[in-house]
Amino acid sequence: MADHGLLDPATARVRSLTDDEAALAALLGVEVAWARSLAAVGSAPETLPDAVEKAVARLDLDAAQMAAAGEAGGNPVIPLVRALKSAVRDDDPDAAAWVHRGLTSQDVLDSALMLVAARTLDRLRDDLATVSAALVRLAQTHRGTPMVARTLAQHALPTTFGAKAAGWLEGVLDAREGVATTRAALPVQCGGAAGTLALADLVTQGRADDLAAAFATRLGLRWPGSAWHTRRGPVTGLGDALTTVTDALGKIASDVVVLSRPEVGELAEPAAEGRGGSSTMPQKRNPVLSVLIRSAALQAPHLAASLHTSSALAVDERPDGAWHAEWPVLRRLLQLAPGAAALAAELLDGLEVHPDAMAANVAHAGPLLLAERLQAELPDRLGGDAAAARVQDLLTRAGRAGDPRAVLRDGIPVEAVSDDELDAMLDPRRYVGVADALVDRAVERAARVDAAAVRGAVAEGGGEAHDS
């Protein structure tokens, strides 16, 4: 049976970007681009690209058969090339000899994975831009909405929901910048059997480097100047960028899960028909979008670590298993990060914010939410060597009282702190630091990242489209 992701709902929206069909299309796209490049630099007959493209157009490869046939050589490129050569030979026997000439299986598979990554990162960039826009709206709308800041699961100080959304936004912007940098740097693989660009008889024509550069351009990738068969930075860097995405989105989802608990009630996921239900409890509205995003965030770091392990064990000039171990891991990361981003875009675009619940929780926390401020300011107002100890004792007693403000008022002489002054000290809106500035900085940075994304898209649009 095919794998339709029955047990993997976190990636359901993006699986077609990385499934076997997408992988086969990328592998064939690499072979087409190579044929075009060979002809373009004069290293192969001018008829080669047409012959290869016609053969690809009528090829009907079965992924299951390719997978089974790939076991014999340890990768799917070998049976794919065999099928492609056979199809080319039917129309142009002479051209068949030029198919795949100079490449090794790793050149094709690595380049195809980078091609899959490029298309996946393009989708990811779009969804992260949607996430950013939603967070900008939330931060601006709620810049003055007070709420309880929590540290180590306990009430800490006042903050604003705008500042919280700005913090989420900063993490997403970090991820967007990482994705953009990684996307621009995705390299083609072109090294031949041992990474030396001994590309069969092509290198004798002195065209190897030109050929590699032409190959990269046709795939919309970058020619780094040398093969990276056993220098796996491009793969680990890609994995790290994807994990930074799931880290940022996982943080948001984790906060939403906590703040949407009924006893907190400050946030709620957007409602949708049939979403969040329970098989046995009809009253439930589970935060399933956040739950699925969290599931992706929990998986990704371990997968990225696996890529680094494979990189460290990439021996000799071609790895003996470490390379093979990367493929399913990288594909999984290419599913998880875009899957999480697609879910997050919907989550944040319709996130329900409940300022009344936030205000109620601030009120419930009471004057002790301002304990840090009182401890800093009252000793100077009370004076005396023991003032700090007196304030500490007063705060401790207030913390055990049913009416903390009354305890504070009784323990602080009016001549030292008037009622109006005490009320000002206990106003949570007056002790949120530079929360407004944090919102402004995040929003301004988002605008810069958006502008950079537009410039990047224009630059990419000026290049040659990817082969498919």
CSV table of C-alpha atoms in Angstrom, one decimal, residues 14 17 117-131 172 175-176 178-180 238 241-246 249 333-342 345:
chain,number,residue,atom,x,y,z
A,14,VAL,CA,2.3,19.5,2.1
A,17,LEU,CA,5.8,18.5,-2.2
A,117,ALA,CA,14.1,21.5,-1.0
A,118,ALA,CA,13.9,24.6,-3.2
A,119,ARG,CA,10.3,24.1,-4.0
A,120,THR,CA,9.4,23.2,-0.5
A,121,LEU,CA,11.2,26.3,0.9
A,122,ASP,CA,9.3,28.5,-1.6
A,123,ARG,CA,6.0,27.2,-0.1
A,124,LEU,CA,7.4,27.5,3.4
A,125,ARG,CA,8.4,31.2,2.8
A,126,ASP,CA,4.8,32.0,1.7
A,127,ASP,CA,3.3,30.4,4.8
A,128,LEU,CA,5.8,32.1,7.1
A,129,ALA,CA,5.0,35.4,5.5
A,130,THR,CA,1.3,34.8,6.3
A,131,VAL,CA,2.2,33.9,9.9
A,172,VAL,CA,9.3,33.7,13.2
A,175,ALA,CA,13.2,31.6,10.9
A,176,ARG,CA,12.2,33.5,7.8
A,178,GLY,CA,17.3,31.6,7.9
A,179,VAL,CA,15.0,30.0,5.3
A,180,ALA,CA,15.7,32.9,2.8
A,238,LEU,CA,19.1,23.0,5.5
A,241,ALA,CA,17.0,26.1,9.0
A,242,LEU,CA,13.9,23.8,9.0
A,243,THR,CA,14.3,23.1,12.6
A,244,THR,CA,14.6,26.8,13.5
A,245,VAL,CA,11.1,27.1,11.8
A,246,THR,CA,9.6,24.3,13.9
A,249,LEU,CA,6.2,27.7,15.6
A,333,LEU,CA,12.1,17.6,7.9
A,334,LEU,CA,11.0,19.0,4.5
A,335,GLN,CA,7.5,17.7,5.4
A,336,LEU,CA,7.4,18.8,9.1
A,337,ALA,CA,8.5,22.5,8.8
A,338,PRO,CA,6.1,23.4,5.9
A,339,GLY,CA,3.4,21.3,7.5
A,340,ALA,CA,3.8,23.2,10.8
A,341,ALA,CA,3.9,26.6,8.9
A,342,ALA,CA,0.7,25.8,7.0
A,345,ALA,CA,-0.9,30.3,9.2
